[in-house]
Coordinates of C-alpha atoms in Angstrom, one line a residue:
M1 CA 10.0 100.7 -4.4
A2 CA 11.9 99.7 -7.6
K3 CA 13.8 96.5 -7.5
I4 CA 17.6 96.9 -7.4
K5 CA 19.3 95.4 -10.4
T6 CA 21.9 92.9 -9.3
I7 CA 25.2 92.1 -10.9
G8 CA 28.0 89.7 -10.1
L9 CA 31.0 90.7 -8.0
T10 CA 33.4 90.1 -10.9
R11 CA 31.3 92.3 -13.2
Y12 CA 31.0 95.0 -10.5
V13 CA 34.8 95.1 -10.0
T14 CA 35.3 95.1 -13.8
H15 CA 32.8 98.0 -14.0
I16 CA 34.8 100.0 -11.5
L17 CA 38.1 99.3 -13.3
L18 CA 36.6 100.3 -16.7
L19 CA 35.3 103.5 -15.2
A20 CA 38.7 104.2 -13.8
F21 CA 40.3 103.5 -17.2
S22 CA 37.7 105.7 -19.0
G23 CA 38.4 108.5 -16.5
V24 CA 42.2 108.3 -17.1
L25 CA 41.6 108.3 -20.9
A26 CA 39.2 111.2 -20.7
I27 CA 41.7 113.2 -18.6
L28 CA 44.5 112.5 -21.2
L29 CA 42.2 113.6 -24.0
L30 CA 41.2 116.7 -22.1
M31 CA 44.8 117.6 -21.4
L32 CA 45.6 117.1 -25.1
L33 CA 42.7 119.4 -26.1
V34 CA 44.0 122.0 -23.5
F35 CA 47.5 121.7 -25.1
Q36 CA 46.1 122.3 -28.6
L37 CA 43.9 125.2 -27.3
L38 CA 47.0 126.9 -25.8
I39 CA 48.8 126.6 -29.1
S40 CA 45.9 127.8 -31.1
T41 CA 45.4 130.8 -28.9
E42 CA 49.2 131.5 -29.1
K43 CA 49.7 131.1 -25.4
I44 CA 52.2 128.3 -26.2
A45 CA 54.5 128.1 -29.1
P46 CA 54.7 124.7 -30.9
A47 CA 57.7 122.5 -30.6
N48 CA 59.2 123.6 -33.9
A49 CA 58.8 127.3 -33.3
G50 CA 62.5 127.7 -32.6
E51 CA 63.5 126.2 -36.0
V52 CA 60.9 128.2 -37.9
E53 CA 62.0 131.5 -36.3
A54 CA 65.7 130.7 -36.9
R55 CA 65.2 129.9 -40.6
N56 CA 63.1 133.0 -41.1
E57 CA 65.9 135.0 -39.6
M58 CA 68.4 133.2 -41.8
A59 CA 66.4 134.2 -44.9
Q60 CA 66.4 137.8 -43.9
L61 CA 70.2 137.8 -43.2
K62 CA 70.9 136.2 -46.6
E63 CA 69.2 139.2 -48.2
R64 CA 71.3 141.6 -46.1
L65 CA 74.5 139.7 -46.7
S66 CA 75.8 140.8 -43.3
F67 CA 75.2 140.3 -39.6
P68 CA 73.5 143.1 -37.7
D69 CA 74.9 144.3 -34.4
K70 CA 72.5 142.1 -32.4
L71 CA 69.6 139.7 -33.0
K72 CA 66.5 139.4 -30.8
P73 CA 65.5 135.7 -30.8
N74 CA 62.4 134.4 -29.0
Y75 CA 62.6 130.6 -29.4
Y76 CA 66.2 130.1 -30.7
D77 CA 69.8 131.0 -29.8
Y78 CA 72.7 132.1 -31.9
I79 CA 76.5 132.5 -31.9
Y80 CA 78.2 135.0 -34.2
F81 CA 81.8 134.1 -35.1
A82 CA 84.5 136.3 -36.6
K83 CA 86.4 135.0 -39.6
N84 CA 89.1 133.6 -37.3
G85 CA 86.5 131.7 -35.3
D86 CA 86.3 134.0 -32.3
V87 CA 82.9 134.6 -30.8
K88 CA 81.8 138.2 -31.4
N89 CA 78.1 138.0 -30.2
T90 CA 75.8 135.4 -28.7
S91 CA 72.5 134.9 -26.9
L92 CA 73.8 132.0 -24.9
S93 CA 75.2 132.0 -21.3
E94 CA 78.9 131.4 -20.9
E95 CA 78.3 127.8 -19.8
S96 CA 75.9 127.0 -22.7
L97 CA 78.2 128.8 -25.1
E98 CA 81.2 126.6 -24.2
D99 CA 79.1 123.4 -24.7
A100 CA 77.6 124.6 -28.0
V101 CA 81.1 125.4 -29.4
K102 CA 82.2 121.9 -28.6
R103 CA 79.2 120.2 -30.1
Y104 CA 78.9 122.3 -33.3
K105 CA 82.5 122.3 -34.6
N106 CA 82.3 122.1 -38.3
K107 CA 80.2 124.7 -40.1
N108 CA 80.0 122.6 -43.2
D109 CA 78.2 119.7 -41.4
S110 CA 74.4 119.4 -41.1
Y111 CA 73.0 119.3 -37.5
P112 CA 69.3 118.4 -36.6
T113 CA 69.1 121.3 -34.1
G114 CA 71.4 123.8 -35.6
T115 CA 72.8 125.3 -38.8
F116 CA 75.5 127.7 -40.0
L117 CA 75.1 130.8 -42.2
S118 CA 78.3 132.3 -43.7
F119 CA 78.8 135.9 -44.8
S120 CA 81.0 137.4 -47.6
D121 CA 83.5 138.8 -45.1
G122 CA 84.3 135.3 -43.8
S123 CA 82.3 135.7 -40.6
Y124 CA 79.5 133.2 -39.9
V125 CA 76.6 132.6 -37.5
L126 CA 75.4 129.5 -35.8
F127 CA 71.6 129.2 -35.2
L128 CA 70.5 126.8 -32.4
W129 CA 67.0 125.6 -31.4
Q130 CA 65.3 122.9 -29.5
Y131 CA 62.1 121.0 -30.3
K132 CA 60.0 121.8 -27.3
A133 CA 56.8 123.7 -26.6
Q134 CA 57.4 127.0 -24.9
F135 CA 55.4 129.9 -23.4
T136 CA 55.0 132.8 -25.8
N137 CA 55.2 135.2 -22.8
A138 CA 58.9 136.0 -22.2
R139 CA 58.5 136.3 -18.4
L140 CA 56.8 132.9 -18.1
R141 CA 59.3 131.4 -20.5
A142 CA 62.1 132.6 -18.2
I143 CA 60.5 131.1 -15.2
F144 CA 59.4 127.8 -16.9
P145 CA 61.8 127.3 -19.8
N146 CA 60.4 123.8 -20.5
F147 CA 56.6 124.0 -20.8
E148 CA 56.4 120.3 -21.7
V149 CA 57.8 119.2 -18.3
L150 CA 55.4 121.5 -16.5
F151 CA 52.5 120.2 -18.6
I152 CA 53.5 116.5 -17.8
I153 CA 53.7 117.3 -14.1
G154 CA 50.3 119.0 -14.3
T155 CA 48.8 116.1 -16.1
A156 CA 50.3 113.7 -13.6
F157 CA 48.8 115.8 -10.7
V158 CA 45.4 115.7 -12.3
L159 CA 45.6 112.0 -12.8
I160 CA 46.7 111.4 -9.2
L161 CA 43.9 113.7 -7.9
F162 CA 41.4 111.8 -10.0
F163 CA 42.7 108.4 -8.8
V164 CA 42.5 109.5 -5.1
L165 CA 39.0 110.9 -5.5
Y166 CA 37.8 107.9 -7.6
V167 CA 39.2 105.4 -5.1
R168 CA 37.5 107.2 -2.2
R169 CA 34.2 107.2 -4.1
A170 CA 34.5 103.5 -5.0
S171 CA 35.5 102.7 -1.4
K172 CA 32.4 104.5 -0.1
Q173 CA 30.2 102.6 -2.5
I174 CA 31.7 99.2 -1.5
K175 CA 31.7 100.2 2.2
A176 CA 28.0 101.1 2.0
K177 CA 27.2 97.7 0.7
L178 CA 29.4 96.0 3.3
I179 CA 27.7 98.0 6.0
L180 CA 24.4 96.4 5.1
V181 CA 26.0 93.0 5.6
E182 CA 27.6 94.2 8.9
Q183 CA 24.2 95.6 10.1
A184 CA 22.5 92.3 9.4
S185 CA 25.3 90.5 11.3
Q186 CA 24.9 92.9 14.3
Q187 CA 21.1 92.4 14.2
I188 CA 21.6 88.7 14.6
T189 CA 24.3 89.1 17.2
Q190 CA 22.1 91.4 19.3
K191 CA 19.3 88.8 18.9
N192 CA 17.0 91.3 17.2
L193 CA 15.2 88.5 15.4
D194 CA 11.7 90.1 14.9
S195 CA 12.7 92.4 12.0
A196 CA 13.3 90.6 8.7
I197 CA 16.6 91.3 6.8
N198 CA 15.4 92.8 3.6
A199 CA 18.5 94.8 2.6
A200 CA 19.9 94.5 -0.9
T201 CA 23.3 95.6 -2.1
G202 CA 22.9 95.0 -5.8
I203 CA 25.8 92.5 -5.8
I204 CA 24.8 88.9 -6.2
E205 CA 27.4 87.5 -3.9
F206 CA 26.6 90.0 -1.1
D207 CA 22.9 89.5 -1.5
H208 CA 23.4 85.7 -1.2
V209 CA 25.1 86.4 2.2
L210 CA 22.2 88.6 3.3
Q211 CA 19.7 86.0 2.2
S212 CA 21.7 83.4 4.2
M213 CA 21.6 85.7 7.2
E214 CA 17.8 86.1 6.8
E215 CA 17.4 82.3 6.8
M216 CA 19.7 82.1 9.8
R217 CA 17.6 84.8 11.6
G218 CA 14.4 82.9 10.9
A219 CA 15.9 79.6 12.0
L220 CA 17.4 81.1 15.2
K221 CA 14.2 82.8 16.1
E222 CA 12.3 79.6 15.6
S223 CA 14.9 77.8 17.7
L224 CA 14.8 80.4 20.5
V225 CA 11.0 80.3 20.6
Q226 CA 11.0 76.5 20.8
Q227 CA 13.7 76.8 23.5
W228 CA 11.6 79.3 25.5
E229 CA 8.5 77.2 25.2
T230 CA 10.4 74.1 26.3
Q231 CA 11.8 76.1 29.3
Q232 CA 8.3 77.3 30.2
Q233 CA 7.0 73.8 30.0
R234 CA 9.9 72.5 32.1
K235 CA 9.2 75.1 34.7
K236 CA 5.5 74.1 34.9
E237 CA 6.4 70.4 35.2
I238 CA 9.1 71.0 37.9
A239 CA 6.7 73.3 39.8
A240 CA 4.0 70.6 39.6
L241 CA 6.5 67.9 40.6
T242 CA 7.9 69.8 43.5
H243 CA 4.4 70.6 44.7
D244 CA 3.4 67.0 44.5
I245 CA 6.5 65.8 46.3
N246 CA 6.5 68.6 48.9
T247 CA 3.0 67.6 50.3
P248 CA 3.9 64.1 51.4
L249 CA 7.3 65.3 52.6
T250 CA 5.6 67.8 54.9
V251 CA 3.4 65.0 56.2
I252 CA 6.4 62.8 56.8
N253 CA 8.4 65.6 58.5
G254 CA 5.5 66.6 60.6
N255 CA 4.8 63.0 61.8
A256 CA 8.5 62.5 62.5
E257 CA 8.6 65.6 64.6
L258 CA 5.5 64.4 66.5
L259 CA 7.1 61.0 67.1
L260 CA 10.3 62.6 68.3
E261 CA 8.2 64.2 71.1
E262 CA 7.2 60.8 72.3
E263 CA 9.1 58.6 74.7
L264 CA 11.4 56.5 72.5
D265 CA 14.4 54.4 73.1
A266 CA 17.7 55.4 71.6
E267 CA 17.5 53.2 68.5
Q268 CA 13.9 54.4 67.7
R269 CA 14.9 58.0 68.2
Q270 CA 17.9 57.7 66.0
L271 CA 15.8 56.0 63.2
I272 CA 13.1 58.7 63.4
Q273 CA 15.7 61.4 63.5
H274 CA 17.2 60.0 60.3
I275 CA 13.8 60.0 58.7
H276 CA 13.3 63.7 59.7
D277 CA 16.8 64.8 58.6
S278 CA 16.4 63.0 55.2
G279 CA 13.0 64.6 54.7
M280 CA 14.5 68.1 55.4
K281 CA 17.4 67.4 53.1
T282 CA 14.9 66.3 50.4
K283 CA 13.0 69.6 50.9
K284 CA 16.3 71.5 50.4
Y285 CA 16.8 69.6 47.1
L286 CA 13.3 70.5 46.0
H287 CA 13.9 74.1 46.8
L288 CA 17.2 74.0 44.9
L289 CA 15.5 72.4 41.9
Q290 CA 12.8 75.1 42.0
Q291 CA 15.5 77.8 42.2
I292 CA 17.3 76.5 39.1
S293 CA 14.0 76.3 37.2
N294 CA 12.9 79.8 38.1
F295 CA 16.3 81.4 37.3
D296 CA 16.3 83.3 34.0
V297 CA 18.9 86.0 33.5
V298 CA 17.3 87.6 30.4
Q299 CA 14.1 88.3 32.2
E300 CA 15.4 91.5 33.9
E301 CA 16.4 94.5 32.0
K302 CA 19.4 96.7 32.8
V303 CA 18.5 100.1 34.3
P304 CA 20.6 102.9 36.0
V305 CA 21.1 102.0 39.6
A306 CA 22.9 103.8 42.4
I307 CA 25.9 101.7 43.6
E308 CA 25.3 102.9 47.1
A309 CA 21.8 101.4 47.1
I310 CA 23.1 98.0 45.9
M311 CA 25.8 98.0 48.6
D312 CA 23.3 99.0 51.3
D313 CA 21.2 96.0 50.3
L314 CA 24.2 93.8 50.3
S315 CA 25.3 95.0 53.7
K316 CA 21.9 94.5 55.3
I317 CA 21.9 90.9 54.2
L318 CA 25.5 90.0 54.9
L319 CA 26.2 91.9 58.1
P320 CA 23.8 89.8 60.3
L321 CA 25.4 86.6 58.9
A322 CA 28.9 87.9 59.7
K323 CA 28.0 89.0 63.2
Q324 CA 26.4 85.6 63.9
K325 CA 29.8 84.0 63.2
G326 CA 31.8 86.7 64.9
I327 CA 33.4 87.7 61.5
E328 CA 34.2 91.3 60.6
L329 CA 32.6 92.6 57.3
D330 CA 34.6 95.4 55.7
I331 CA 33.2 97.2 52.6
Q332 CA 35.5 99.6 50.7
H333 CA 34.8 101.9 47.7
K334 CA 37.6 102.6 45.3
H335 CA 35.8 104.4 42.5
D336 CA 34.1 107.7 41.6
L337 CA 30.9 106.3 40.1
T338 CA 27.4 107.0 41.4
T339 CA 25.2 104.9 39.1
I340 CA 25.7 101.9 36.8
M341 CA 23.6 100.3 34.2
V342 CA 22.8 96.8 35.6
A343 CA 20.1 94.3 36.3
P344 CA 19.7 95.2 40.0
V345 CA 18.0 92.1 41.3
L346 CA 20.3 89.8 39.5
L347 CA 23.4 91.7 40.6
T348 CA 22.3 91.8 44.2
R349 CA 21.5 88.1 44.1
A350 CA 25.0 87.4 42.7
L351 CA 26.8 89.5 45.3
V352 CA 24.9 88.0 48.1
N353 CA 25.7 84.6 46.8
I354 CA 29.4 85.3 46.8
G355 CA 29.4 87.1 50.2
N356 CA 27.4 84.3 51.8
N357 CA 29.8 81.7 50.4
A358 CA 32.8 83.7 51.8
I359 CA 31.2 84.0 55.2
S360 CA 30.2 80.3 55.3
Y361 CA 33.8 79.2 54.6
T362 CA 35.4 81.7 57.0
A363 CA 35.7 80.3 60.5
S364 CA 37.2 83.4 62.0
G365 CA 38.8 86.6 60.8
S366 CA 37.2 88.9 58.2
V367 CA 35.6 89.2 54.8
K368 CA 36.6 92.3 52.8
V369 CA 34.4 93.6 49.9
T370 CA 36.1 96.1 47.6
I371 CA 34.3 97.9 44.8
E372 CA 37.0 99.1 42.4
K373 CA 36.9 100.7 38.9
Q374 CA 39.3 99.1 36.4
K375 CA 39.2 101.0 33.1
Q376 CA 35.8 100.1 31.5
K377 CA 35.1 97.5 34.2
L378 CA 33.7 97.7 37.7
A379 CA 35.1 94.9 40.0
F380 CA 33.4 93.6 43.1
I381 CA 36.2 91.8 45.0
F382 CA 35.5 89.5 47.9
E383 CA 38.5 88.4 50.0
D384 CA 38.1 86.1 53.1
T385 CA 40.4 84.5 55.6
G386 CA 39.0 81.0 55.1
P387 CA 40.8 77.9 53.8
G388 CA 40.6 79.1 50.2
F389 CA 39.8 77.0 47.1
S390 CA 41.2 73.6 46.5
P391 CA 42.8 73.0 43.1
E392 CA 39.8 71.0 42.1
A393 CA 37.4 73.8 43.2
L394 CA 39.3 76.4 41.2
N395 CA 38.6 74.3 38.1
H396 CA 35.1 73.1 38.8
A397 CA 33.4 75.4 41.4
K398 CA 31.5 77.4 38.7
E399 CA 30.0 74.2 37.2
M400 CA 26.3 73.6 37.8
F401 CA 25.7 70.9 40.6
W402 CA 29.4 70.5 41.3
Q403 CA 30.3 70.1 45.0
Q404 CA 33.6 69.8 46.9
D405 CA 32.6 66.6 48.6
Q406 CA 31.4 64.0 46.1
S407 CA 29.7 61.9 48.7
R408 CA 27.1 64.7 49.4
T409 CA 27.3 64.1 53.1
I410 CA 29.6 66.7 54.5
N411 CA 28.4 70.1 53.2
N412 CA 25.6 71.7 51.2
N413 CA 27.7 73.3 48.4
Y414 CA 25.8 72.1 45.3
G415 CA 27.6 74.2 42.7
I416 CA 24.5 76.3 42.0
G417 CA 25.5 79.7 43.5
L418 CA 28.7 80.3 41.6
S419 CA 27.1 79.0 38.4
I420 CA 24.4 81.5 38.7
V421 CA 26.9 84.3 39.5
E422 CA 28.8 83.5 36.3
Q423 CA 25.6 83.8 34.3
V424 CA 25.0 87.2 35.8
A425 CA 28.6 88.2 35.0
N426 CA 28.2 87.1 31.4
Y427 CA 24.9 89.0 31.1
H428 CA 26.8 92.2 32.1
Q429 CA 29.7 91.4 29.6
G430 CA 31.9 90.6 32.6
Q431 CA 33.5 87.6 34.2
L432 CA 33.8 85.7 37.4
K433 CA 37.3 84.8 38.7
L434 CA 38.2 82.5 41.5
E435 CA 41.7 82.5 43.1
N436 CA 43.6 82.2 46.4
T437 CA 45.5 84.7 48.4
A438 CA 48.1 84.3 51.1
V439 CA 45.4 84.4 53.8
G440 CA 42.3 82.8 52.1
G441 CA 40.1 82.8 49.1
K442 CA 39.3 85.6 46.6
V443 CA 36.3 85.9 44.3
T444 CA 36.1 88.8 41.7
L445 CA 33.0 89.7 39.8
T446 CA 33.6 92.2 37.0
L447 CA 31.0 94.1 35.0
T448 CA 31.4 96.1 31.9
I449 CA 30.3 99.7 32.4
N450 CA 29.8 102.7 30.2
D451 CA 31.1 106.1 31.5

């Protein structure tokens, strides 16, 4: 493949302007040649045709020494006056005649566009002409009396047409070059980092941008690979650590349970119970740590999934939890969709997380789940009759490891669930919104959908 010759942006723009100027000049020269061709083929009479015809007529009248009954002019006009100055014959209209009589008063004066010829009987004739190109065809001349104006309009039309077409062509060329830059940008945005950016526009400045994007692609790919390797190493280390810690914890908890079965006084039982509870809590922490380590949104691809199947899975998980607390679970559909393009495991996990949280914080009443289409979004709305979110929770509940009670002794809300849900929302080009209603809390998970 031949290498594309590159030029600077200034030179490229100058080249476009020079071509435009050359095109305008060529059109003007072409129109001038057309004008000359029309004259040479006698389609158009030259600008001085009226004067030439009038003077030829004057020469013939001088030989005759009298005015005939009527003249038949093509490119000039005449007014024949009697000896007393009355108009006896003319080729002019009444309005033009009145104007000409006022302008050409003295037959002894010399006029640039008219002249008088006197006869022996005292009568005289005024010949009038205009310096303008005219059609030789009488019918066309009657329709378009001023060919020059028509020619100028035609030339202007051709120039405008050329300008419009040339601008469109130049715009397409520039747009084609900018598209290469845009495609490179989209390639990086979509994280398609395996394919090198080898496009060339032929403009130095644009190619420098593409080269910078290629360097950015390479650096980003290297960074992501390193990040992935670091994450994998971290997972291995956490898995090994949790395994190593879990073994002695199991022994501790097991021994504590055995001791609790023995006959103990109140103080001993309380101390051993604390050991057992602390061990169980530590195991929960380890499970939580493992959960965070194993969570990776980008591992699951989006596929077409039936909404009914997702909601059935959600209902099977949440309904027993709701019944256990004596809470009503109400699932409503307000959409006409059958399938959506989602990561099903991640979405189900996120919905279960929200639903479980709503049930956990609702002492009595109900949890309503509404699936609603909102333009290009699909919203999963969870509304409960619990205490709602505190002002602090509204601001921080989606943060990793945040919990409502900073002493970590009252509840087990470690800020993991909603943080994961928000990652799932972002993966689906959506959002997670927390708010309060008049009767409780409200959590809305929206996903972008394609109809």
